[in-house]
Amino acid sequence: MKRALTRSKLLLAATLFFSMISAAAGVLIALILQKVIDAALQDNQQLFQRILLLSIVYVVLLCLVSFIYALCSKALIRNITISLRERLFRGVLHKKTADFKSVNTADYLSALTNDIKLVAENVVQPLLHTFQNAVIFTASLFALLSLSPLITLILVIGMVLMFSIPSLFGNRLQSRLNAVSAEMSRFTAHIKDLLAGYEVIMSFGLKRHTEGDFQQTNQKAANVSFAADRLFAANDSISEALAILSQLTVMFVAAYLIITGHISAGSLVALVQLSGGLVGPVLILMQNVPKIRSMKPILERIEQLAGEPGQSSETELPMPVFEDSLEVRQLSFAYQPDQPVLKEINLTLQKGKKVAVIGPSGCGKSTLVKLLSGYYEEYDGSILLDGAEIKTLNSESMLHITSTIHQNVYLFDSDIRHNICLDEEFPEHVLESALRSSSLYDYVQQLPEGLSTAVGENGSQLSGGQRQRVAVARALIRSKPILILDEGTSAVDRQTAYDIENSLLALPDLTLITITHNLNDELLEQYDEILFMEEGQITGTGSFREMREHGGSFGRFYHKKESGPHIADGSLSY
């Protein structure tokens, strides 16, 4: 919050300056009313005309200053909102993968929307109102002392009583608003889950059940919010009652002073007006202090999620260069304690070699290749790139020398070109080569808008095979030295998958790591090495012929698979 204010310090200074001028000018209306009424009762036309002219000038200037203040305050809130969102998003983006996945993405969405909105409504605006009303209070206090010290004393006593109210509600409001933030995070997560599962809901006829589920969740979120609103209403109503009581006291005391001849009728109007300027700010303060205090947990949550990325060591770490080999020694990894996914893996990948990783589902293949690309940093053992432990290298740059084609493809809601280039500039011949290698070229040529064709949310306007071809082109266009194919052609037809994988195997300088369940003899024979995995361990290595002839676990796995459809000699067979 402080950083956001510091970034807009000039705008903040301008906002506070015009707020102060606007507030002080607002107090003058009481003194103008006093002079007008006294001039009218005294039948002093000359004084009346001077006050009238002054009033016209006063109104014009007050409107101008108030407009400038309103404009500055809204611009300040906009800048603070932008700054907080940018800092929060930057913090999320720089989290380590394990830390990022430990939090539900709906929590990030809620923080970027609901929590930032709460900060604007319950911190920034109340702080500006508090400052402006502090100026009104100070100006009104001096004006009241000049007119009637007795009435000023009465108002001060009333305000002492009013100041005790926020302490009754502050802690409870903080607890309630914290509960609202947490419930809105759960509500956002639930909505995200239901919308993402739309096809499942439709396929299994769960519309009625889902509507009832949503109604319960919606009702609970609204009730939690209403519980906080009830407390705000109680705080506001008690404060307003005390404010009205104070003003009535002033009115009756001032009326008594008129009867006894101590003040004029104009002074009575001025005193009543100024008492509002004294009590009103206190009322605003009583309403705002609990709001601001109650936001402390939410501000702390935003700070925690924003967590500034390390500025010191990461940028100074050496940049990885893949010249010789990627070696793994005694590598073990677990997502949860005491539940190892990989156990004492040892392997060496020479530059330019082609390696296929094969094994039953859930044996740790995808986890292994994620570790090799620097995706996770918490592991036991060593991963050495040209002899250097990758933990000592720049982690982001490690990702820059590897491209991964995932089985589950994500496409941004833009066009085909953007989803391939991802805002980077590539020569047209490089882009065309990637399109041809991914078997996407002919499809794009048939589209009226070509590469500018919108893909929809997560590629909803494309078929599964087309989405995967885009992902293949996205990886190939970057010509990184290491390419990981994690079931990356599973969504395309077998002939296209064969053509893509065959073209990748033909690239001499490319180090290819392929996770596959497609046991195609012709393709597997082109790999330099086959790694067979079971239950988080590599239980067999060697060429395809060696592994097949040796039998063992791979042999049994191979013979089970070969009874299914496969491609032999480049043609589709069953």
Tab-separated table of N, CA, C and O in Angstrom, residues 154-248:
chain	number	residue	atom	x	y	z
A	154	ILE	N	-19.151	22.056	24.967
A	154	ILE	CA	-20.233	21.061	24.952
A	154	ILE	C	-20.026	20.053	23.820
A	154	ILE	O	-20.180	18.841	24.002
A	155	LEU	N	-19.645	20.562	22.667
A	155	LEU	CA	-19.422	19.676	21.520
A	155	LEU	C	-18.229	18.741	21.753
A	155	LEU	O	-18.266	17.569	21.379
A	156	VAL	N	-17.185	19.260	22.366
A	156	VAL	CA	-16.004	18.438	22.627
A	156	VAL	C	-16.351	17.288	23.574
A	156	VAL	O	-15.921	16.143	23.375
A	157	ILE	N	-17.168	17.576	24.603
A	157	ILE	CA	-17.593	16.519	25.530
A	157	ILE	C	-18.397	15.450	24.788
A	157	ILE	O	-18.227	14.241	25.004
A	158	GLY	N	-19.291	15.881	23.901
A	158	GLY	CA	-20.079	14.932	23.110
A	158	GLY	C	-19.216	14.075	22.213
A	158	GLY	O	-19.455	12.872	22.039
A	159	MET	N	-18.148	14.688	21.677
A	159	MET	CA	-17.275	13.937	20.772
A	159	MET	C	-16.445	12.902	21.510
A	159	MET	O	-16.110	11.857	20.963
A	160	VAL	N	-16.092	13.210	22.762
A	160	VAL	CA	-15.364	12.222	23.553
A	160	VAL	C	-16.180	10.941	23.679
A	160	VAL	O	-15.658	9.824	23.578
A	161	LEU	N	-17.505	11.123	23.892
A	161	LEU	CA	-18.378	9.949	23.963
A	161	LEU	C	-18.438	9.226	22.613
A	161	LEU	O	-18.451	7.994	22.544
A	162	MET	N	-18.460	10.006	21.547
A	162	MET	CA	-18.560	9.415	20.211
A	162	MET	C	-17.311	8.625	19.840
A	162	MET	O	-17.378	7.634	19.114
A	163	PHE	N	-16.159	9.056	20.339
A	163	PHE	CA	-14.902	8.380	19.996
A	163	PHE	C	-14.817	6.976	20.584
A	163	PHE	O	-14.005	6.167	20.153
A	164	SER	N	-15.628	6.702	21.591
A	164	SER	CA	-15.570	5.382	22.224
A	164	SER	C	-16.259	4.312	21.381
A	164	SER	O	-16.065	3.116	21.606
A	165	ILE	N	-17.058	4.709	20.411
A	165	ILE	CA	-17.829	3.750	19.617
A	165	ILE	C	-16.945	2.844	18.748
A	165	ILE	O	-17.137	1.624	18.721
A	166	PRO	N	-15.954	3.407	18.005
A	166	PRO	CA	-15.172	2.518	17.131
A	166	PRO	C	-14.515	1.358	17.859
A	166	PRO	O	-14.365	0.274	17.303
A	167	SER	N	-14.113	1.589	19.128
A	167	SER	CA	-13.463	0.507	19.865
A	167	SER	C	-14.396	-0.666	20.126
A	167	SER	O	-13.957	-1.801	20.317
A	168	LEU	N	-15.726	-0.399	20.123
A	168	LEU	CA	-16.683	-1.469	20.360
A	168	LEU	C	-16.846	-2.381	19.144
A	168	LEU	O	-17.204	-3.549	19.266
A	169	PHE	N	-16.588	-1.823	17.944
A	169	PHE	CA	-16.865	-2.573	16.710
A	169	PHE	C	-15.610	-2.941	15.925
A	169	PHE	O	-15.677	-3.789	15.034
A	170	GLY	N	-14.466	-2.298	16.236
A	170	GLY	CA	-13.276	-2.473	15.398
A	170	GLY	C	-12.847	-3.910	15.218
A	170	GLY	O	-12.704	-4.402	14.091
A	171	ASN	N	-12.629	-4.632	16.318
A	171	ASN	CA	-12.133	-6.004	16.219
A	171	ASN	C	-13.138	-6.932	15.540
A	171	ASN	O	-12.773	-7.808	14.750
A	172	ARG	N	-14.414	-6.747	15.869
A	172	ARG	CA	-15.432	-7.609	15.261
A	172	ARG	C	-15.556	-7.342	13.764
A	172	ARG	O	-15.743	-8.267	12.963
A	173	LEU	N	-15.448	-6.057	13.375
A	173	LEU	CA	-15.503	-5.740	11.952
A	173	LEU	C	-14.308	-6.341	11.216
A	173	LEU	O	-14.439	-6.829	10.089
A	174	GLN	N	-13.148	-6.302	11.839
A	174	GLN	CA	-11.965	-6.892	11.226
A	174	GLN	C	-12.172	-8.381	10.986
A	174	GLN	O	-11.855	-8.911	9.919
A	175	SER	N	-12.733	-9.054	11.995
A	175	SER	CA	-13.001	-10.489	11.860
A	175	SER	C	-14.020	-10.760	10.768
A	175	SER	O	-13.865	-11.693	9.961
A	176	ARG	N	-15.080	-9.937	10.715
A	176	ARG	CA	-16.137	-10.153	9.714
A	176	ARG	C	-15.622	-9.919	8.289
A	176	ARG	O	-15.936	-10.684	7.376
A	177	LEU	N	-14.829	-8.856	8.087
A	177	LEU	CA	-14.326	-8.575	6.745
A	177	LEU	C	-13.322	-9.635	6.301
A	177	LEU	O	-13.245	-9.976	5.120
A	178	ASN	N	-12.559	-10.141	7.253
A	178	ASN	CA	-11.637	-11.225	6.928
A	178	ASN	C	-12.422	-12.455	6.480
A	178	ASN	O	-12.029	-13.163	5.537
A	179	ALA	N	-13.538	-12.715	7.148
A	179	ALA	CA	-14.394	-13.842	6.766
A	179	ALA	C	-15.004	-13.619	5.388
A	179	ALA	O	-15.148	-14.568	4.596
A	180	VAL	N	-15.354	-12.365	5.061
A	180	VAL	CA	-15.901	-12.045	3.737
A	180	VAL	C	-14.871	-12.354	2.659
A	180	VAL	O	-15.180	-12.968	1.634
A	181	SER	N	-13.614	-11.931	2.881
A	181	SER	CA	-12.560	-12.181	1.895
A	181	SER	C	-12.358	-13.675	1.677
A	181	SER	O	-12.251	-14.149	0.544
A	182	ALA	N	-12.311	-14.432	2.781
A	182	ALA	CA	-12.099	-15.877	2.666
A	182	ALA	C	-13.271	-16.552	1.953
A	182	ALA	O	-13.080	-17.427	1.102
A	183	GLU	N	-14.499	-16.128	2.291
A	183	GLU	CA	-15.673	-16.732	1.675
A	183	GLU	C	-15.757	-16.393	0.189
A	183	GLU	O	-16.149	-17.233	-0.630
A	184	MET	N	-15.376	-15.167	-0.188
A	184	MET	CA	-15.394	-14.793	-1.595
A	184	MET	C	-14.354	-15.579	-2.385
A	184	MET	O	-14.554	-15.885	-3.555
A	185	SER	N	-13.222	-15.911	-1.740
A	185	SER	CA	-12.231	-16.764	-2.405
A	185	SER	C	-12.826	-18.141	-2.684
A	185	SER	O	-12.663	-18.697	-3.774
A	186	ARG	N	-13.520	-18.702	-1.675
A	186	ARG	CA	-14.155	-20.011	-1.871
A	186	ARG	C	-15.254	-19.935	-2.927
A	186	ARG	O	-15.419	-20.848	-3.742
A	187	PHE	N	-16.016	-18.834	-2.900
A	187	PHE	CA	-17.105	-18.661	-3.862
A	187	PHE	C	-16.548	-18.580	-5.288
A	187	PHE	O	-17.063	-19.219	-6.214
A	188	THR	N	-15.462	-17.807	-5.461
A	188	THR	CA	-14.827	-17.690	-6.776
A	188	THR	C	-14.286	-19.037	-7.249
A	188	THR	O	-14.420	-19.407	-8.414
A	189	ALA	N	-13.671	-19.783	-6.321
A	189	ALA	CA	-13.139	-21.104	-6.675
A	189	ALA	C	-14.257	-22.040	-7.110
A	189	ALA	O	-14.110	-22.814	-8.072
A	190	HIS	N	-15.391	-21.974	-6.411
A	190	HIS	CA	-16.513	-22.859	-6.732
A	190	HIS	C	-17.099	-22.521	-8.105
A	190	HIS	O	-17.384	-23.421	-8.906
A	191	ILE	N	-17.265	-21.228	-8.377
A	191	ILE	CA	-17.790	-20.818	-9.686
A	191	ILE	C	-16.840	-21.256	-10.789
A	191	ILE	O	-17.259	-21.783	-11.833
A	192	LYS	N	-15.535	-21.016	-10.575
A	192	LYS	CA	-14.525	-21.421	-11.568
A	192	LYS	C	-14.608	-22.920	-11.832
A	192	LYS	O	-14.519	-23.376	-12.977
A	193	ASP	N	-14.784	-23.693	-10.784
A	193	ASP	CA	-14.856	-25.144	-10.911
A	193	ASP	C	-16.097	-25.559	-11.694
A	193	ASP	O	-16.029	-26.432	-12.574
A	194	LEU	N	-17.232	-24.933	-11.403
A	194	LEU	CA	-18.477	-25.291	-12.099
A	194	LEU	C	-18.415	-24.918	-13.579
A	194	LEU	O	-18.833	-25.695	-14.449
A	195	LEU	N	-17.883	-23.723	-13.878
A	195	LEU	CA	-17.801	-23.298	-15.274
A	195	LEU	C	-16.814	-24.153	-16.056
A	195	LEU	O	-17.050	-24.482	-17.221
A	196	ALA	N	-15.689	-24.522	-15.414
A	196	ALA	CA	-14.712	-25.376	-16.093
A	196	ALA	C	-15.283	-26.769	-16.357
A	196	ALA	O	-14.906	-27.436	-17.318
A	197	GLY	N	-16.228	-27.196	-15.489
A	197	GLY	CA	-16.825	-28.519	-15.656
A	197	GLY	C	-18.145	-28.502	-16.399
A	197	GLY	O	-18.975	-29.417	-16.234
A	198	TYR	N	-18.358	-27.477	-17.215
A	198	TYR	CA	-19.632	-27.312	-17.944
A	198	TYR	C	-19.993	-28.560	-18.752
A	198	TYR	O	-21.130	-29.046	-18.708
A	199	GLU	N	-19.021	-29.101	-19.485
A	199	GLU	CA	-19.321	-30.247	-20.342
A	199	GLU	C	-19.694	-31.480	-19.516
A	199	GLU	O	-20.566	-32.261	-19.908
A	200	VAL	N	-19.040	-31.648	-18.378
A	200	VAL	CA	-19.384	-32.778	-17.504
A	200	VAL	C	-20.805	-32.623	-16.978
A	200	VAL	O	-21.591	-33.576	-16.938
A	201	ILE	N	-21.155	-31.390	-16.580
A	201	ILE	CA	-22.497	-31.120	-16.059
A	201	ILE	C	-23.554	-31.436	-17.115
A	201	ILE	O	-24.583	-32.068	-16.831
A	202	MET	N	-23.286	-31.016	-18.362
A	202	MET	CA	-24.244	-31.262	-19.437
A	202	MET	C	-24.317	-32.755	-19.776
A	202	MET	O	-25.390	-33.317	-19.978
A	203	SER	N	-23.141	-33.408	-19.813
A	203	SER	CA	-23.094	-34.814	-20.231
A	203	SER	C	-23.831	-35.735	-19.275
A	203	SER	O	-24.438	-36.721	-19.688
A	204	PHE	N	-23.791	-35.409	-17.976
A	204	PHE	CA	-24.388	-36.295	-16.989
A	204	PHE	C	-25.715	-35.764	-16.436
A	204	PHE	O	-26.213	-36.234	-15.423
A	205	GLY	N	-26.289	-34.751	-17.119
A	205	GLY	CA	-27.592	-34.243	-16.721
A	205	GLY	C	-27.631	-33.685	-15.307
A	205	GLY	O	-28.561	-33.973	-14.547
A	206	LEU	N	-26.613	-32.899	-14.954
A	206	LEU	CA	-26.493	-32.402	-13.575
A	206	LEU	C	-26.926	-30.951	-13.428
A	206	LEU	O	-26.551	-30.283	-12.461
A	207	LYS	N	-27.718	-30.448	-14.371
A	207	LYS	CA	-28.083	-29.028	-14.311
A	207	LYS	C	-28.847	-28.680	-13.042
A	207	LYS	O	-28.549	-27.698	-12.372
A	208	ARG	N	-29.852	-29.478	-12.715
A	208	ARG	CA	-30.664	-29.178	-11.527
A	208	ARG	C	-29.812	-29.264	-10.258
A	208	ARG	O	-29.889	-28.403	-9.382
A	209	HIS	N	-28.993	-30.316	-10.169
A	209	HIS	CA	-28.131	-30.467	-8.996
A	209	HIS	C	-27.143	-29.307	-8.894
A	209	HIS	O	-26.903	-28.768	-7.807
A	210	THR	N	-26.582	-28.909	-10.047
A	210	THR	CA	-25.597	-27.827	-10.052
A	210	THR	C	-26.242	-26.502	-9.666
A	210	THR	O	-25.642	-25.690	-8.946
A	211	GLU	N	-27.469	-26.256	-10.147
A	211	GLU	CA	-28.177	-25.024	-9.767
A	211	GLU	C	-28.398	-24.970	-8.260
A	211	GLU	O	-28.204	-23.928	-7.626
A	212	GLY	N	-28.809	-26.109	-7.675
A	212	GLY	CA	-29.008	-26.148	-6.227
A	212	GLY	C	-27.708	-25.943	-5.466
A	212	GLY	O	-27.664	-25.234	-4.452
A	213	ASP	N	-26.631	-26.541	-5.975
A	213	ASP	CA	-25.313	-26.381	-5.361
A	213	ASP	C	-24.877	-24.923	-5.399
A	213	ASP	O	-24.370	-24.369	-4.411
A	214	PHE	N	-25.087	-24.283	-6.562
A	214	PHE	CA	-24.714	-22.872	-6.692
A	214	PHE	C	-25.555	-21.989	-5.772
A	214	PHE	O	-25.038	-21.045	-5.166
A	215	GLN	N	-26.829	-22.279	-5.670
A	215	GLN	CA	-27.696	-21.480	-4.804
A	215	GLN	C	-27.230	-21.523	-3.358
A	215	GLN	O	-27.210	-20.498	-2.665
A	216	GLN	N	-26.829	-22.699	-2.891
A	216	GLN	CA	-26.332	-22.820	-1.520
A	216	GLN	C	-25.048	-22.014	-1.325
A	216	GLN	O	-24.898	-21.289	-0.336
A	217	THR	N	-24.133	-22.146	-2.277
A	217	THR	CA	-22.864	-21.421	-2.176
A	217	THR	C	-23.089	-19.913	-2.261
A	217	THR	O	-22.495	-19.132	-1.514
A	218	ASN	N	-23.956	-19.505	-3.169
A	218	ASN	CA	-24.281	-18.087	-3.338
A	218	ASN	C	-24.920	-17.518	-2.074
A	218	ASN	O	-24.593	-16.416	-1.624
A	219	GLN	N	-25.857	-18.280	-1.495
A	219	GLN	CA	-26.537	-17.845	-0.277
A	219	GLN	C	-25.542	-17.691	0.875
A	219	GLN	O	-25.588	-16.714	1.632
A	220	LYS	N	-24.624	-18.635	0.986
A	220	LYS	CA	-23.641	-18.577	2.067
A	220	LYS	C	-22.732	-17.366	1.916
A	220	LYS	O	-22.464	-16.649	2.903
A	221	ALA	N	-22.272	-17.102	0.701
A	221	ALA	CA	-21.408	-15.944	0.458
A	221	ALA	C	-22.136	-14.646	0.769
A	221	ALA	O	-21.578	-13.728	1.385
A	222	ALA	N	-23.405	-14.562	0.353
A	222	ALA	CA	-24.196	-13.358	0.613
A	222	ALA	C	-24.443	-13.174	2.112
A	222	ALA	O	-24.409	-12.052	2.629
A	223	ASN	N	-24.686	-14.268	2.830
A	223	ASN	CA	-24.940	-14.179	4.279
A	223	ASN	C	-23.700	-13.717	5.040
A	223	ASN	O	-23.795	-12.937	5.987
A	224	VAL	N	-22.527	-14.218	4.638
A	224	VAL	CA	-21.291	-13.785	5.293
A	224	VAL	C	-21.063	-12.291	5.070
A	224	VAL	O	-20.684	-11.561	5.988
A	225	SER	N	-21.333	-11.842	3.844
A	225	SER	CA	-21.190	-10.415	3.543
A	225	SER	C	-22.214	-9.585	4.316
A	225	SER	O	-21.910	-8.501	4.834
A	226	PHE	N	-23.434	-10.119	4.432
A	226	PHE	CA	-24.488	-9.393	5.142
A	226	PHE	C	-24.177	-9.296	6.634
A	226	PHE	O	-24.534	-8.317	7.290
A	227	ALA	N	-23.515	-10.303	7.191
A	227	ALA	CA	-23.135	-10.263	8.605
A	227	ALA	C	-22.198	-9.091	8.876
A	227	ALA	O	-22.312	-8.407	9.904
A	228	ALA	N	-21.265	-8.838	7.942
A	228	ALA	CA	-20.375	-7.683	8.081
A	228	ALA	C	-21.159	-6.386	7.899
A	228	ALA	O	-20.945	-5.401	8.625
A	229	ASP	N	-22.100	-6.385	6.939
A	229	ASP	CA	-22.904	-5.178	6.698
A	229	ASP	C	-23.760	-4.821	7.915
A	229	ASP	O	-23.975	-3.647	8.209
A	230	ARG	N	-24.261	-5.832	8.621
A	230	ARG	CA	-25.064	-5.567	9.829
A	230	ARG	C	-24.237	-4.830	10.886
A	230	ARG	O	-24.719	-3.923	11.548
A	231	LEU	N	-22.999	-5.252	11.018
A	231	LEU	CA	-22.135	-4.613	12.001
A	231	LEU	C	-21.811	-3.178	11.590
A	231	LEU	O	-21.770	-2.265	12.430
A	232	PHE	N	-21.584	-2.980	10.298
A	232	PHE	CA	-21.368	-1.625	9.800
A	232	PHE	C	-22.602	-0.753	10.062
A	232	PHE	O	-22.496	0.415	10.446
A	233	ALA	N	-23.785	-1.335	9.835
A	233	ALA	CA	-25.026	-0.581	10.045
A	233	ALA	C	-25.176	-0.184	11.511
A	233	ALA	O	-25.586	0.955	11.819
A	234	ALA	N	-24.857	-1.089	12.433
A	234	ALA	CA	-24.950	-0.772	13.864
A	234	ALA	C	-23.974	0.330	14.234
A	234	ALA	O	-24.314	1.281	14.965
A	235	ASN	N	-22.756	0.226	13.721
A	235	ASN	CA	-21.735	1.253	13.993
A	235	ASN	C	-22.180	2.612	13.475
A	235	ASN	O	-22.084	3.631	14.175
A	236	ASP	N	-22.687	2.639	12.244
A	236	ASP	CA	-23.100	3.908	11.623
A	236	ASP	C	-24.307	4.517	12.331
A	236	ASP	O	-24.358	5.736	12.556
A	237	SER	N	-25.291	3.686	12.681
A	237	SER	CA	-26.519	4.223	13.286
A	237	SER	C	-26.253	4.807	14.676
A	237	SER	O	-26.789	5.878	15.022
A	238	ILE	N	-25.427	4.126	15.481
A	238	ILE	CA	-25.102	4.660	16.816
A	238	ILE	C	-24.324	5.962	16.687
A	238	ILE	O	-24.571	6.934	17.423
A	239	SER	N	-23.393	5.998	15.745
A	239	SER	CA	-22.611	7.218	15.527
A	239	SER	C	-23.498	8.375	15.105
A	239	SER	O	-23.360	9.505	15.597
A	240	GLU	N	-24.431	8.111	14.197
A	240	GLU	CA	-25.330	9.164	13.722
A	240	GLU	C	-26.244	9.654	14.841
A	240	GLU	O	-26.536	10.850	14.943
A	241	ALA	N	-26.696	8.732	15.690
A	241	ALA	CA	-27.556	9.137	16.813
A	241	ALA	C	-26.830	10.082	17.762
A	241	ALA	O	-27.384	11.101	18.206
A	242	LEU	N	-25.587	9.773	18.061
A	242	LEU	CA	-24.800	10.642	18.927
A	242	LEU	C	-24.529	11.991	18.265
A	242	LEU	O	-24.513	13.038	18.930
A	243	ALA	N	-24.323	11.978	16.959
A	243	ALA	CA	-24.087	13.236	16.242
A	243	ALA	C	-25.319	14.128	16.284
A	243	ALA	O	-25.219	15.340	16.517
A	244	ILE	N	-26.489	13.538	16.062
A	244	ILE	CA	-27.740	14.322	16.106
A	244	ILE	C	-27.971	14.870	17.513
A	244	ILE	O	-28.380	16.030	17.698
A	245	LEU	N	-27.696	14.054	18.529
A	245	LEU	CA	-27.862	14.496	19.915
A	245	LEU	C	-26.967	15.694	20.217
A	245	LEU	O	-27.391	16.664	20.867
A	246	SER	N	-25.735	15.653	19.724
A	246	SER	CA	-24.805	16.762	19.945
A	246	SER	C	-25.308	18.040	19.278
A	246	SER	O	-25.252	19.128	19.862
A	247	GLN	N	-25.809	17.918	18.051
A	247	GLN	CA	-26.289	19.101	17.337
A	247	GLN	C	-27.545	19.680	17.996
A	247	GLN	O	-27.719	20.899	18.061
A	248	LEU	N	-28.441	18.823	18.492
A	248	LEU	CA	-29.630	19.319	19.192
A	248	LEU	C	-29.235	20.067	20.462
A	248	LEU	O	-29.825	21.115	20.804
